Amino acid sequence: MPLLAPDRYLTDVHAIDLDALAADGIEALLLDIDNTILPRDTNSVPPELIEWVVGLSQRGFKVCLVSNNWHERVRIVATELGLDLVAKAIKPLPFAFWLATRKLGVRARRCAVIGDQLFTDVLGGKIVGAMTIMVLPLSETDLPHTLLLRRLEARIMRGARADGSQRIDRGVDPT
Ligand SMILES: [Mg+2]
């Protein structure tokens, strides 16, 4: 099982086939915050993403936010969305994912980890045996060490093309 290869590589969360996830036995989604549902250069989750997140629960998925961020901002987002949160996650270490699965009462192999980073979300998700879905970052803005990692990420993901259309249309290319 390659640890640095997401099971799905998509342009954005809207491209996730939720019916297919359910058919694959996925019961819960462990969702990254920064640049996955919250652009780094803003402080609010865009309306269409709020709608998408709300729709997850309506479709029967359990959802927990798992973020390496420790600022109040992620707590505010979790409260606004009415979701469980594990902050200061130190992804790719497995502990936060295990905590999230305990909060939700599901096994890790019934979870899909969704995030925009190979070395935190995907690697961490693989370590705990979850399905992993990588999406393109919502904004080009990010922490300096993340931007460095993205260069390495781009080398590893070379040749891979994110499925979907929305972000590609905006000219964001992972390579
Ligand atoms: Mg992120």
Short mmCIF file of C-alpha atoms and ligand atoms in Angstrom, two decimals:
data_model
loop_
_atom_site.label_atom_id
_atom_site.label_comp_id
_atom_site.label_asym_id
_atom_site.label_seq_id
_atom_site.Cartn_x
_atom_site.Cartn_y
_atom_site.Cartn_z
CA MET A 1 0.00 0.00 0.00
CA PRO A 2 1.79 3.15 -1.15
CA LEU A 3 1.64 5.71 1.65
CA LEU A 4 1.98 8.72 -0.60
CA ALA A 5 -0.65 7.92 -3.18
CA PRO A 6 -4.18 9.14 -2.50
CA ASP A 7 -7.01 6.75 -3.37
CA ARG A 8 -8.75 9.61 -5.16
CA TYR A 9 -7.22 12.81 -6.49
CA LEU A 10 -9.83 15.41 -7.22
CA THR A 11 -10.07 19.08 -8.06
CA ASP A 12 -12.26 19.89 -5.06
CA VAL A 13 -14.68 18.33 -2.61
CA HIS A 14 -17.63 18.83 -4.96
CA ALA A 15 -16.04 16.27 -7.27
CA ILE A 16 -16.30 13.56 -4.59
CA ASP A 17 -18.79 10.87 -5.57
CA LEU A 18 -20.57 10.46 -2.24
CA ASP A 19 -22.75 7.62 -3.50
CA ALA A 20 -19.64 5.69 -4.51
CA LEU A 21 -18.11 6.28 -1.06
CA ALA A 22 -21.23 4.94 0.61
CA ALA A 23 -21.20 1.95 -1.75
CA ASP A 24 -17.56 1.33 -0.74
CA GLY A 25 -18.67 1.12 2.89
CA ILE A 26 -17.46 4.56 3.95
CA GLU A 27 -19.50 5.79 6.90
CA ALA A 28 -17.52 8.80 8.09
CA LEU A 29 -15.48 11.64 6.66
CA LEU A 30 -12.47 13.11 8.44
CA LEU A 31 -12.23 16.50 6.89
CA ASP A 32 -9.26 18.86 6.79
CA ILE A 33 -10.07 22.55 7.21
CA ASP A 34 -7.39 24.87 5.82
CA ASN A 35 -7.44 25.06 2.05
CA THR A 36 -9.83 22.10 1.88
CA ILE A 37 -13.06 23.81 3.02
CA LEU A 38 -11.65 27.13 4.24
CA PRO A 39 -9.42 29.16 1.91
CA ARG A 40 -6.21 30.17 3.70
CA ASP A 41 -6.64 33.74 2.56
CA THR A 42 -10.12 34.15 4.06
CA ASN A 43 -11.74 33.64 7.43
CA SER A 44 -15.01 32.17 6.34
CA VAL A 45 -16.15 28.99 4.68
CA PRO A 46 -17.68 29.83 1.27
CA PRO A 47 -21.49 29.31 1.09
CA GLU A 48 -21.26 26.48 -1.45
CA LEU A 49 -18.89 24.60 0.85
CA ILE A 50 -21.14 25.13 3.87
CA GLU A 51 -23.93 23.66 1.75
CA TRP A 52 -21.75 20.70 0.78
CA VAL A 53 -20.76 20.02 4.39
CA VAL A 54 -24.35 20.26 5.62
CA GLY A 55 -25.35 17.84 2.86
CA LEU A 56 -22.90 15.23 4.19
CA SER A 57 -24.79 14.77 7.42
CA GLN A 58 -28.09 14.79 5.57
CA ARG A 59 -26.81 11.89 3.45
CA GLY A 60 -25.96 9.96 6.59
CA PHE A 61 -22.21 10.46 6.79
CA LYS A 62 -20.64 11.15 10.16
CA VAL A 63 -18.18 14.03 9.92
CA CYS A 64 -15.30 15.23 12.07
CA LEU A 65 -12.96 18.10 11.24
CA VAL A 66 -9.30 17.18 11.77
CA SER A 67 -6.92 20.12 11.60
CA ASN A 68 -3.30 20.74 12.43
CA ASN A 69 -4.31 24.34 13.09
CA TRP A 70 -4.59 25.45 16.70
CA HIS A 71 -6.04 28.93 16.23
CA GLU A 72 -9.48 30.00 17.45
CA ARG A 73 -10.48 30.31 13.79
CA VAL A 74 -10.82 26.53 13.35
CA ARG A 75 -12.94 26.25 16.48
CA ILE A 76 -15.22 28.99 15.15
CA VAL A 77 -15.55 27.13 11.85
CA ALA A 78 -16.43 23.89 13.65
CA THR A 79 -19.03 25.65 15.76
CA GLU A 80 -20.54 27.35 12.71
CA LEU A 81 -20.77 24.06 10.87
CA GLY A 82 -21.96 22.18 13.96
CA LEU A 83 -19.25 19.55 13.58
CA ASP A 84 -16.88 17.72 15.89
CA LEU A 85 -13.32 18.97 15.75
CA VAL A 86 -9.91 17.58 16.55
CA ALA A 87 -7.49 20.51 16.37
CA LYS A 88 -3.70 20.56 16.91
CA ALA A 89 -3.83 17.24 15.12
CA ILE A 90 -0.12 16.95 14.24
CA LYS A 91 -1.04 15.06 11.07
CA PRO A 92 0.39 12.78 9.70
CA LEU A 93 0.68 11.29 13.19
CA PRO A 94 -2.24 8.91 13.68
CA PHE A 95 -3.46 10.01 17.11
CA ALA A 96 -5.87 12.74 15.99
CA PHE A 97 -7.44 10.43 13.42
CA TRP A 98 -7.88 7.74 16.07
CA LEU A 99 -9.45 10.32 18.38
CA ALA A 100 -11.80 11.41 15.59
CA THR A 101 -12.86 7.81 14.89
CA ARG A 102 -13.57 7.33 18.60
CA LYS A 103 -15.65 10.53 18.70
CA LEU A 104 -17.68 9.28 15.75
CA GLY A 105 -17.82 5.65 16.84
CA VAL A 106 -16.51 4.26 13.55
CA ARG A 107 -13.55 2.15 12.50
CA ALA A 108 -10.79 3.93 10.58
CA ARG A 109 -11.26 1.66 7.57
CA ARG A 110 -14.84 2.96 7.32
CA CYS A 111 -13.53 6.54 7.10
CA ALA A 112 -12.35 8.68 4.23
CA VAL A 113 -9.76 11.32 5.05
CA ILE A 114 -10.24 14.36 2.83
CA GLY A 115 -7.56 17.02 2.57
CA ASP A 116 -5.31 19.10 0.36
CA GLN A 117 -1.93 17.85 1.52
CA LEU A 118 -0.03 14.69 0.70
CA PHE A 119 2.29 14.70 3.71
CA THR A 120 -0.35 15.38 6.33
CA ASP A 121 -3.83 14.29 5.21
CA VAL A 122 -3.00 11.49 2.79
CA LEU A 123 -0.02 10.06 4.67
CA GLY A 124 -1.87 10.21 7.99
CA GLY A 125 -5.00 8.69 6.51
CA LYS A 126 -2.98 5.84 5.01
CA ILE A 127 -1.24 5.19 8.31
CA VAL A 128 -4.56 4.59 10.05
CA GLY A 129 -5.94 2.54 7.15
CA ALA A 130 -8.58 5.00 5.97
CA MET A 131 -9.52 5.79 2.40
CA THR A 132 -7.76 8.98 1.31
CA ILE A 133 -9.06 11.69 -0.96
CA MET A 134 -6.76 14.51 -1.97
CA VAL A 135 -8.12 17.75 -3.38
CA LEU A 136 -6.37 20.75 -4.84
CA PRO A 137 -5.84 23.59 -2.33
CA LEU A 138 -8.53 26.28 -2.33
CA SER A 139 -5.97 29.06 -2.43
CA GLU A 140 -2.33 29.55 -3.36
CA THR A 141 -1.76 31.12 0.03
CA ASP A 142 -0.36 28.83 2.71
CA LEU A 143 2.17 28.56 5.50
CA PRO A 144 5.82 28.79 4.38
CA HIS A 145 6.63 25.18 5.30
CA THR A 146 3.48 24.00 3.52
CA LEU A 147 4.51 25.83 0.36
CA LEU A 148 7.88 24.09 0.53
CA LEU A 149 6.20 20.72 0.98
CA ARG A 150 3.96 21.47 -1.98
CA ARG A 151 7.03 21.56 -4.24
CA LEU A 152 7.95 18.07 -3.06
CA GLU A 153 4.31 17.04 -3.37
CA ALA A 154 4.27 18.24 -6.97
CA ARG A 155 7.28 16.03 -7.74
CA ILE A 156 5.64 12.96 -6.23
CA MET A 157 2.30 13.67 -7.90
CA ARG A 158 3.93 14.40 -11.24
CA GLY A 159 1.78 13.20 -14.07
CA ALA A 160 -1.25 12.80 -11.85
CA ARG A 161 -4.20 14.87 -12.91
CA ALA A 162 -6.91 15.80 -10.44
CA ASP A 163 -10.31 14.56 -11.61
CA GLY A 164 -13.12 17.07 -11.73
CA SER A 165 -13.49 20.36 -13.45
CA GLN A 166 -14.05 23.35 -11.25
CA ARG A 167 -10.51 24.14 -10.08
CA ILE A 168 -8.86 23.14 -13.36
CA ASP A 169 -11.09 25.67 -15.09
CA ARG A 170 -9.64 28.28 -12.78
CA GLY A 171 -6.18 27.44 -13.99
CA VAL A 172 -4.94 25.77 -10.82
CA ASP A 173 -2.70 22.90 -11.73
CA PRO A 174 -1.06 20.61 -9.16
CA THR A 175 2.19 20.18 -11.12
MG MG B 1 -5.08 21.73 4.51
#
